Tab-separated table of C-alpha atoms and ligand atoms in Angstrom:
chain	number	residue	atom	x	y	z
Q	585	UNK	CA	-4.354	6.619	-15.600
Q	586	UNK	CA	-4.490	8.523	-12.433
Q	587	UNK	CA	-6.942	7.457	-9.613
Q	588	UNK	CA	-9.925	9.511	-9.855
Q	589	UNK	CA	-12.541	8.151	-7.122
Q	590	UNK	CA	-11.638	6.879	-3.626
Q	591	UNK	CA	-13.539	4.866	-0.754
Q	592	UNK	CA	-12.518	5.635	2.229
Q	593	UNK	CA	-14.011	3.460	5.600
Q	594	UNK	CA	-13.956	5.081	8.817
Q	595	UNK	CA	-14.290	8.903	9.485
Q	596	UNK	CA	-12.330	8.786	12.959
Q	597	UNK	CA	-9.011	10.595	13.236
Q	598	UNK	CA	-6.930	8.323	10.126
Q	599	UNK	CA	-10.436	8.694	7.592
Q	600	UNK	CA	-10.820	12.190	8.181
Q	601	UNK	CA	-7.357	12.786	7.741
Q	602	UNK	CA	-7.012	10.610	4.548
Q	603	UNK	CA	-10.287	12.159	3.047
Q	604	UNK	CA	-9.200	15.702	3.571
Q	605	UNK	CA	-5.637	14.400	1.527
Q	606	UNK	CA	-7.700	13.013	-0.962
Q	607	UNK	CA	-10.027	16.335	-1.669
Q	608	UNK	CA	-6.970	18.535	-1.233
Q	609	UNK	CA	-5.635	16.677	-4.142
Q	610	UNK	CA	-8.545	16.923	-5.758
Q	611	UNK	CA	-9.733	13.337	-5.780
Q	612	UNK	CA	-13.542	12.235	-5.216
Q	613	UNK	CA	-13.731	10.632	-2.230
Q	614	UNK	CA	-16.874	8.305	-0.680
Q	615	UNK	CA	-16.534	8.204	2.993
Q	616	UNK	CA	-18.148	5.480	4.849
Q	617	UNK	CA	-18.941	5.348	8.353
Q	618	UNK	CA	-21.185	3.219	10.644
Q	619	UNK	CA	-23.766	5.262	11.744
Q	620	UNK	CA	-24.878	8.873	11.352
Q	621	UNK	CA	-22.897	9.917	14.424
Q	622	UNK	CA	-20.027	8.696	12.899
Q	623	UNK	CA	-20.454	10.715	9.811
Q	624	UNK	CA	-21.117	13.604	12.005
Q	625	UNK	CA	-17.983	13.485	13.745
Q	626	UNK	CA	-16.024	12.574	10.606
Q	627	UNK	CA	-17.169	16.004	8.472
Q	628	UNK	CA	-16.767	18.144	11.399
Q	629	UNK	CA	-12.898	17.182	12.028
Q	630	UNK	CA	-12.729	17.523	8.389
Q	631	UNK	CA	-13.931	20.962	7.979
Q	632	UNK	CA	-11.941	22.098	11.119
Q	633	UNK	CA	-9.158	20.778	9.513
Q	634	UNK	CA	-9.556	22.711	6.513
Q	635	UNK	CA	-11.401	25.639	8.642
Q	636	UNK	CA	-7.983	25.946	10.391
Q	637	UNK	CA	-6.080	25.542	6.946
Q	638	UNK	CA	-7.663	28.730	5.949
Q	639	UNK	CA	-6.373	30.292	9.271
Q	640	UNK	CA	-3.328	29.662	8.731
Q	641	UNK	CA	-3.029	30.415	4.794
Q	642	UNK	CA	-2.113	27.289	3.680
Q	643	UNK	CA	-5.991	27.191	1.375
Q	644	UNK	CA	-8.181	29.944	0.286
Q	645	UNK	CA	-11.964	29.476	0.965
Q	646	UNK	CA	-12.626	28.986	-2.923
Q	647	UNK	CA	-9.909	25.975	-2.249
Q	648	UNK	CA	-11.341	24.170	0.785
Q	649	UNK	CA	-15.195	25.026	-1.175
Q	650	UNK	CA	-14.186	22.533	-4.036
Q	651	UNK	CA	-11.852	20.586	-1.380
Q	652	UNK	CA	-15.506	20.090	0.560
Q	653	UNK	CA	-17.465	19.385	-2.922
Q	654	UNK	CA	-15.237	16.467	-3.862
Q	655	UNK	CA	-16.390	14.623	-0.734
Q	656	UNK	CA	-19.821	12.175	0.065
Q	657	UNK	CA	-20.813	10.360	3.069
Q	658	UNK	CA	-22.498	7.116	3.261
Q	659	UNK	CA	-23.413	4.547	5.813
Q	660	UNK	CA	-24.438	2.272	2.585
Q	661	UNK	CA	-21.194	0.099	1.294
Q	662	UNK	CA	-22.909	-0.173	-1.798
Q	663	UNK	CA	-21.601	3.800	-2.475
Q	664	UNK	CA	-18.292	2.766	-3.034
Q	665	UNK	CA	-19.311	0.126	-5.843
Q	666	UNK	CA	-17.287	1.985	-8.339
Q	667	UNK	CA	-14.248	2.866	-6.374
Q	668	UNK	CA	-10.748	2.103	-8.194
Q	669	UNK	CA	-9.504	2.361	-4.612
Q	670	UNK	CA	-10.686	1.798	-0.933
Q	671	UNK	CA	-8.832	3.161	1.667
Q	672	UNK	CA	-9.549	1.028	5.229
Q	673	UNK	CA	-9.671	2.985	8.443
Q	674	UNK	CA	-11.514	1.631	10.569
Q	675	UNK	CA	-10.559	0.908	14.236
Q	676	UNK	CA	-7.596	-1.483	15.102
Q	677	UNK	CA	-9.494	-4.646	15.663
Q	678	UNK	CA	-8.515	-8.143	12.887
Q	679	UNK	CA	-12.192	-9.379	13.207
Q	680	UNK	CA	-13.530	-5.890	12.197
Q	681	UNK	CA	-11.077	-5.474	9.417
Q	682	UNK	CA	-11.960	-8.833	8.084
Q	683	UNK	CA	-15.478	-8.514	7.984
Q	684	UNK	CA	-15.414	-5.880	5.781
Q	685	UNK	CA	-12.954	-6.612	3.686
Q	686	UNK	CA	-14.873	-9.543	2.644
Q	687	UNK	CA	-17.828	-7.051	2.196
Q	688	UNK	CA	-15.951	-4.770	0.079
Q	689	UNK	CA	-14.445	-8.017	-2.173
Q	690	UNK	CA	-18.326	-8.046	-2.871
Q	691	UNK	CA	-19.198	-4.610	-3.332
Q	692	UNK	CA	-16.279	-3.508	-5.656
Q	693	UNK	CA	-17.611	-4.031	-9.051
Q	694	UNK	CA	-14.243	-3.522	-10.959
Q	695	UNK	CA	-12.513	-6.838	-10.436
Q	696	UNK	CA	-9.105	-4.705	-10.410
Q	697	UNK	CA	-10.188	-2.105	-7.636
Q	698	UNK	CA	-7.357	-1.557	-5.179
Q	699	UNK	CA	-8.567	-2.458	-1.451
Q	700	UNK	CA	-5.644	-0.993	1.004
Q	701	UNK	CA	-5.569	-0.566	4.608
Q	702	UNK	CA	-4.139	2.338	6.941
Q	703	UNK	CA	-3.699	-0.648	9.788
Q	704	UNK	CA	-0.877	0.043	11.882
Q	705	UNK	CA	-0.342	-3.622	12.716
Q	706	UNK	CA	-2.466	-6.406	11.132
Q	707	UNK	CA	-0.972	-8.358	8.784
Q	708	UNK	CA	-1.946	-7.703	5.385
Q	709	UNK	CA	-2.491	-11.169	4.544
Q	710	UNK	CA	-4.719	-11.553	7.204
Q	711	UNK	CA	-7.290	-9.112	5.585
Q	712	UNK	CA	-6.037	-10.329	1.509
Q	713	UNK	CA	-7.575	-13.346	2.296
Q	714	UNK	CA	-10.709	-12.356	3.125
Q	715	UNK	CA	-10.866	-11.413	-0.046
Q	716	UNK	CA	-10.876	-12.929	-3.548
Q	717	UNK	CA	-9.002	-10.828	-5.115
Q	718	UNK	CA	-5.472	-10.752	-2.788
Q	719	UNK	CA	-3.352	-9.463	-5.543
Q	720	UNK	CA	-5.282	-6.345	-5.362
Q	721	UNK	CA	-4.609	-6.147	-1.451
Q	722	UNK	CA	-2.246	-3.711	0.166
Q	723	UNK	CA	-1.192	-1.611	2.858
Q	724	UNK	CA	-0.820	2.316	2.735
Q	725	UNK	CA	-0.373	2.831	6.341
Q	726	UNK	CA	-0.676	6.859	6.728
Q	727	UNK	CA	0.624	8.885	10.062
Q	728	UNK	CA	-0.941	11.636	11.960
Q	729	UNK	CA	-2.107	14.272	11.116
Q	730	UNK	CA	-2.388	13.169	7.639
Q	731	UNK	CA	-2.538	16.659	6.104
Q	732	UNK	CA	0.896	17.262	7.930
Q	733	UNK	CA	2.941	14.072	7.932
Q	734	UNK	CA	4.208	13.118	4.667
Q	735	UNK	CA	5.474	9.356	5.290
Q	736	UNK	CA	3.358	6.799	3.731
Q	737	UNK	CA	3.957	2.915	4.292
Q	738	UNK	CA	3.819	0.827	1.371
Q	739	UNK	CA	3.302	-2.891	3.055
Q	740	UNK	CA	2.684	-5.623	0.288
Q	741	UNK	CA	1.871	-9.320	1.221
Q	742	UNK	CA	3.087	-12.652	-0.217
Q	743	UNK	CA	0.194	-12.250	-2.597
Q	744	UNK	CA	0.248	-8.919	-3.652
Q	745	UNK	CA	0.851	-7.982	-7.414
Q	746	UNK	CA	3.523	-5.940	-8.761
Q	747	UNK	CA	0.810	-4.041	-10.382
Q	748	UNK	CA	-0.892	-3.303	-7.550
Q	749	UNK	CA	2.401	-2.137	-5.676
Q	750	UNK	CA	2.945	0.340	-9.048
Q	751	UNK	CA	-0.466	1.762	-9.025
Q	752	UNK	CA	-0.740	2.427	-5.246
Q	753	UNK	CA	2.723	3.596	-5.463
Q	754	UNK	CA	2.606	6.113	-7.914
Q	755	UNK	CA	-0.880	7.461	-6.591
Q	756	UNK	CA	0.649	8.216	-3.102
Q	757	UNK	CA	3.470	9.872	-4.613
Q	758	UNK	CA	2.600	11.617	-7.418
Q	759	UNK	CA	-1.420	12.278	-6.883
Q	760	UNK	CA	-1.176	12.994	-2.945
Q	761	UNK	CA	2.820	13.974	-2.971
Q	762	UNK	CA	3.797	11.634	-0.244
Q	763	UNK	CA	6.784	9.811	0.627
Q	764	UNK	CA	6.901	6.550	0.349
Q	765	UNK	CA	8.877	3.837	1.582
Q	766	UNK	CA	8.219	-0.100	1.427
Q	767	UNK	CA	8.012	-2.373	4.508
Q	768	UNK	CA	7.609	-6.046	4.898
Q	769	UNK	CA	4.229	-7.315	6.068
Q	770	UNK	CA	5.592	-7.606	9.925
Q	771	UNK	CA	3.451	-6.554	12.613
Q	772	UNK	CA	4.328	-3.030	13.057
Q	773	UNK	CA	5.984	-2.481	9.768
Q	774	UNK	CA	9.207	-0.088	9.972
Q	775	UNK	CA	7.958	2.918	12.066
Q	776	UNK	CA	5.791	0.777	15.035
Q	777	UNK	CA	8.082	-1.585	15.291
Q	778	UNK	CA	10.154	1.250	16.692
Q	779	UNK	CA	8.300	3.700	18.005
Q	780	UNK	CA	5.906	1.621	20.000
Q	781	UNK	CA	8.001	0.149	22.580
Q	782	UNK	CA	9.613	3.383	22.513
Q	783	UNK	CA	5.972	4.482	24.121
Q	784	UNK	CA	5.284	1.428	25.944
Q	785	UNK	CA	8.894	2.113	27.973
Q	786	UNK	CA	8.085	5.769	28.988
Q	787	UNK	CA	4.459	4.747	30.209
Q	788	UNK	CA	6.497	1.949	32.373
Q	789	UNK	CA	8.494	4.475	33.806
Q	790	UNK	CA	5.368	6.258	34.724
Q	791	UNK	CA	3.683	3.524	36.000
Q	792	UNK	CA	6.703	2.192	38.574
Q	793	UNK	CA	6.806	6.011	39.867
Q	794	UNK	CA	10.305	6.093	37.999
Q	795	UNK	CA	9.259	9.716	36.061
Q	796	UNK	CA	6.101	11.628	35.729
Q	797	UNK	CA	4.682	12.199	32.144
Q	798	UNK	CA	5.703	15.568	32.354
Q	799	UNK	CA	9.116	14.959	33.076
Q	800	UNK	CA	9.831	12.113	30.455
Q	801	UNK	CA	8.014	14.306	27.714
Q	802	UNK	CA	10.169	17.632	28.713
Q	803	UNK	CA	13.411	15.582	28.551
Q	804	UNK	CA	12.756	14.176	24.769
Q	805	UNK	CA	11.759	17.203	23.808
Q	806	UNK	CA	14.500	19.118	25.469
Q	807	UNK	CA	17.172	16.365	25.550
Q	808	UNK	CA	16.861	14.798	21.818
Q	809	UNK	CA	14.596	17.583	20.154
Q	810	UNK	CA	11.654	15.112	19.513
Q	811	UNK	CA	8.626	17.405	18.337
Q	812	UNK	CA	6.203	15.940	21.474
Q	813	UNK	CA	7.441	13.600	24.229
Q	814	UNK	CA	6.497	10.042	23.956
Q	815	UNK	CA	3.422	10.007	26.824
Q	816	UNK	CA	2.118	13.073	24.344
Q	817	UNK	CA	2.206	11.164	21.479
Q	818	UNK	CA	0.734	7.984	22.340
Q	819	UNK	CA	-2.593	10.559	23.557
Q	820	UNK	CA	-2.063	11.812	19.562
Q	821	UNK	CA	-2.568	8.563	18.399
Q	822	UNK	CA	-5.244	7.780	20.704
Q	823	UNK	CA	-4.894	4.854	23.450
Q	824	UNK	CA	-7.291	2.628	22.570
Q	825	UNK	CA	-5.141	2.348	19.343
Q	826	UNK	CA	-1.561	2.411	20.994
Q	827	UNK	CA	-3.044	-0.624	23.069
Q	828	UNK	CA	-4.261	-3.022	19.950
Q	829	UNK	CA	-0.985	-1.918	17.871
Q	830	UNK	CA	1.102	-3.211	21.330
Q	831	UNK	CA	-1.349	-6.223	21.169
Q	832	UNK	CA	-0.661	-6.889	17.464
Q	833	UNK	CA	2.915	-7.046	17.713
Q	834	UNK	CA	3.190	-8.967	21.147
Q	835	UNK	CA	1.277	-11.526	18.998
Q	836	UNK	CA	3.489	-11.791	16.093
Q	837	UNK	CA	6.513	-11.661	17.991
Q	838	UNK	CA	5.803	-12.563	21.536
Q	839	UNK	CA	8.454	-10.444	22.840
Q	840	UNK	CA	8.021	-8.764	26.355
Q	841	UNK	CA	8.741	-5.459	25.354
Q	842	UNK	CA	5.951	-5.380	23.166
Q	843	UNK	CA	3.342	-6.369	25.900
Q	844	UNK	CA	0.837	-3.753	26.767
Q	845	UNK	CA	1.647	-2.218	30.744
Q	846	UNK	CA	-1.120	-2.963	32.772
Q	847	UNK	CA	-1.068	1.189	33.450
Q	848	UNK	CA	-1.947	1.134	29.402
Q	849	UNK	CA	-4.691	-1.212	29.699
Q	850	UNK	CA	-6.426	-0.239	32.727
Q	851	UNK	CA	-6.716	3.656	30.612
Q	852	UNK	CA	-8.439	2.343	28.149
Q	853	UNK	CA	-10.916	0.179	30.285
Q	854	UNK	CA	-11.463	3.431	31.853
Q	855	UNK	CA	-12.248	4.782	28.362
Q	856	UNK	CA	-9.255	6.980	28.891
Q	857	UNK	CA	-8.405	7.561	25.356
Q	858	UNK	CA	-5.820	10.335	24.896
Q	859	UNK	CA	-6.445	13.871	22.662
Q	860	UNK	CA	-10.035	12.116	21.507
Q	861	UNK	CA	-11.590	11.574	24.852
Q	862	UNK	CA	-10.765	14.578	26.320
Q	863	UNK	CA	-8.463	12.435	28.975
Q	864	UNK	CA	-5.077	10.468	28.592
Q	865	UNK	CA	-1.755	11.307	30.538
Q	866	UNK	CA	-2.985	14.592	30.026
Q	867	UNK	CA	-6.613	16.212	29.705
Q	868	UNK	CA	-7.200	18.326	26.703
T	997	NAD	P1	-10.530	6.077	15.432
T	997	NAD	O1	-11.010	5.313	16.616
T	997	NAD	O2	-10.270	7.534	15.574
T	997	NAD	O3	-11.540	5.900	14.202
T	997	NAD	C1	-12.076	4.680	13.795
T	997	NAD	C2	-13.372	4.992	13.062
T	997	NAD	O4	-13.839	3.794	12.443
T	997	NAD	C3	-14.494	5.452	13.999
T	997	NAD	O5	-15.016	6.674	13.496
T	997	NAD	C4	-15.532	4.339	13.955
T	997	NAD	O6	-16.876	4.808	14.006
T	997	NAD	C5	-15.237	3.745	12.584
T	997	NAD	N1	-15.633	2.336	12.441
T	997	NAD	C6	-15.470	1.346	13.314
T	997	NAD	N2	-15.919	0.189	12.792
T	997	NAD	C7	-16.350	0.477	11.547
T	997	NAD	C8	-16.892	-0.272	10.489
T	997	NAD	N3	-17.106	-1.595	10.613
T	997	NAD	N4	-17.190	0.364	9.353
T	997	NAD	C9	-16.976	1.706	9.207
T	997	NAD	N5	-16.471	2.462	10.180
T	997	NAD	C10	-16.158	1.852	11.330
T	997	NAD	O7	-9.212	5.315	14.941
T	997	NAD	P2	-7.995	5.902	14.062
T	997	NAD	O8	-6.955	6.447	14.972
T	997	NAD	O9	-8.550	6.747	12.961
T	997	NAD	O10	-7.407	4.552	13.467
T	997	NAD	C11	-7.969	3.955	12.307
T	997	NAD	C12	-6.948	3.002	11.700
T	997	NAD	O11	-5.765	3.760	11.351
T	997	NAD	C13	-6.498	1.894	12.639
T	997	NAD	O12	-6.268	0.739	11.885
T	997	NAD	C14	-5.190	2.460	13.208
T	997	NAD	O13	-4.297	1.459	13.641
T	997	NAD	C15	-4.641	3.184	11.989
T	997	NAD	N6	-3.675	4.255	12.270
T	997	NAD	C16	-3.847	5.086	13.348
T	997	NAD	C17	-2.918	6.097	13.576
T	997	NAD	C18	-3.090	7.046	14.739
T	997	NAD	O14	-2.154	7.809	15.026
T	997	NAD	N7	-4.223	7.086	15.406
T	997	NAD	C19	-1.834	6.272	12.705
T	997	NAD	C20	-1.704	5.432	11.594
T	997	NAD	C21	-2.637	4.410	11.389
C-alpha cells in the first residue's frame, strides 16, 4: 500500500523542501515546527517555491492549489499521531534529534509507523535508540533544493528491518520519483563524506589568503564545470549546518581534514549563516 500521510518536523530549508515533494506528489503532509514563527517561515518558502514553479511552467495554479491543500501546520506533536511516516528535519544538533525522536516513539500510534531522518551526519543508531521501535528507524537523507535534486540517501542501521528498508524504498522511488542509493550508517554517508572536506579545503584556502572565494568558486565552475563553486555551496546549505556536519564526522573519524577551520566557526558565532542569513562568503 502506498504511503498516504506524512509528518514532517522542521519547516527550515530541508522541511519545506521535503513538504513541497510530498504535496507535489500528492501526499498529505503534517508539518511541525516549534513555534508560530517557524511555521511562518516554513509556508512562505513553500509557496515561493511553488509561486516560482508556476513562473517557470513546471505547475499550473490549479496544481500548486491542491499541492497547497494537501498540507497542515502544527506546533502540537500530537498532529502527527496517525502518520505511517515521519520525516525528521530539524536542525543538525544529536541532543535535539534525540529528544524528539523519543517523543515521536510516543506519539506514533501505529506501532509500524516509519520514523526517518534527513540528518546529514548523525548516526542513525544514535536516534533508533531513542526509540522503541528501532526496526522502524531510518535515514532518507534528501539534498537541496529538494524539488530539484533527485538523489535520496537510503542509510539503514544495525537494527533496521528489511521491511522498513522496502517500504521507505519504494515510497522514495516510486511515490516521490527519486533516486535512491544505499549508504552505510557512517558519519557523512556517501555524498558528505566527500563533499565536505571538499568545502572545508576551499574555505582553508580562503582563510590562509591562498585564494579569494571568488576566485576558487570561478575556477570549479570554469575549470571542472561544477554547477556553483564550493564557498557558494556551503552558503546553499547554510553554515551553521556545514559546521555541525564537519563536527559530526571529525567525531566519528577524528581525522584532521574533517575539523571545522576556525574561519568556519568564527561565521557562524557571528551568525553568519550563508543564503539564509542574508550573509556568508557572499551577501545575498
Ligand atoms: P534549517 O536551520 O534551515 O531548519 C531547521 C528547522 O528546524 C528550523 O525551521 C527550526 O525552527 C526547526 N527546529 C529546530 N528544532 C526543532 C524542534 N525541536 N522541533 C521542530 N522544529 C525544530 O536547517 P536545514 O538546512 O533545513 O537542515 C535540517 C536537517 O536537514 C539537518 O539535519 C541537516 O543536516 C539536514 N540536511 C541539510 C541540507 C542542507 O543543504 N541544508 C541537506 C541535506 C540534509
Amino acid at each position: 500500500m502506498p504511503i498516504s500521510k506524512v509528518g514532517v518536523a522542521g519547516c527550515g530549508l530541508m522541511g519545506s523542501g521535503i513538504a513541497e515533494v510530498l504535496a507535489r506528489a500528492d501526499i498529505d503532509a503534517v508539518v511541525y515546527e516549534i513555534d508560530l514563527d517557524g511555521i511562518d517561515r516554513g509556508r512562505h518558502r513553500i509557496e515561493s517555491s511553488l509561486g516560482r514553479a508556476v513562473k517557470t511552467g513546471k505547475l499550473s495554479d490549479n496544481e500548486v492549489d491542491l499541492a497547497v491543500r494537501r498540507l497542515s501546520y502544527t506546533t502540537d506533536l500530537e498532529a502527527m499521531a496517525d502518520c505511517e511516516l515521519v520525516i525528521e528535519a530539524i536542525v543538525e544538533d544529536a541532543y535535539e534529534k534525540i529528544a524528539l525522536f523519543a517523543q515521536l516513539d510516543s506519539v506514533l500510534a501505529n506501532p509500524a509507523a516509519i520514523v526517518a531522518s534527513n540528518t546529514s551526519s548523525i548516526p542513525i543508531m544514535k536516534l533508533a535508540m531513542a526509540t522503541s521501535r528501532p526496526e522502524h528507524v531510518i535515514g532518507l537523507h534528501f539534498f537541496n533544493p529538494v524539488p530539484v535534486l533527485r538523489l535520496v540517501e537510503l542509510v539503514t542501521s544495525l537494527l533496521t528491518g528489511d521491511e522498513t528498508v522496502t517500504r521507505t524504498r519504494k515510497f522514495a522511488q516510486e511515490q516521490l520519483g527519486k533516486t535512491v542509493i544505499p549508504s552505510p550508517d557512517r558519519a557523512g554517508f556517501v555524498v558528505n563524506a566527500l563533499l565536505i572536506p571538499f568545502i572545508l579545503s576551499a574555505i582553508r584556502m580562503v582563510e590562509s589568503g591562498f585564494a579569494s572565494a571568488e576566485d576558487i568558486d570561478l575556477a570549479l565552475v570554469e575549470g571542472c564545470a561544477h554547477p556553483m563553486g564550493p564557498l557558494r555551496l556551503a552558503d546553499l546549505i547554510g553554515l551553521d549546518t556545514t559546521k555541525a556536519v564537519s563536527e559530526s564526522l571529525y567525531e566519528e573519524f577524528k581525522e584532521q581534514l574533517f575539523s571545522p577551520p576556525p574561519l568556519l566557526s568564527r561565521m557562524v558565532d557571528a551568525g553568519l549563516f550563508g543564503r539564509k542569513s542574508g550573509h556568508g562568503f557572499y551577501s545575498y
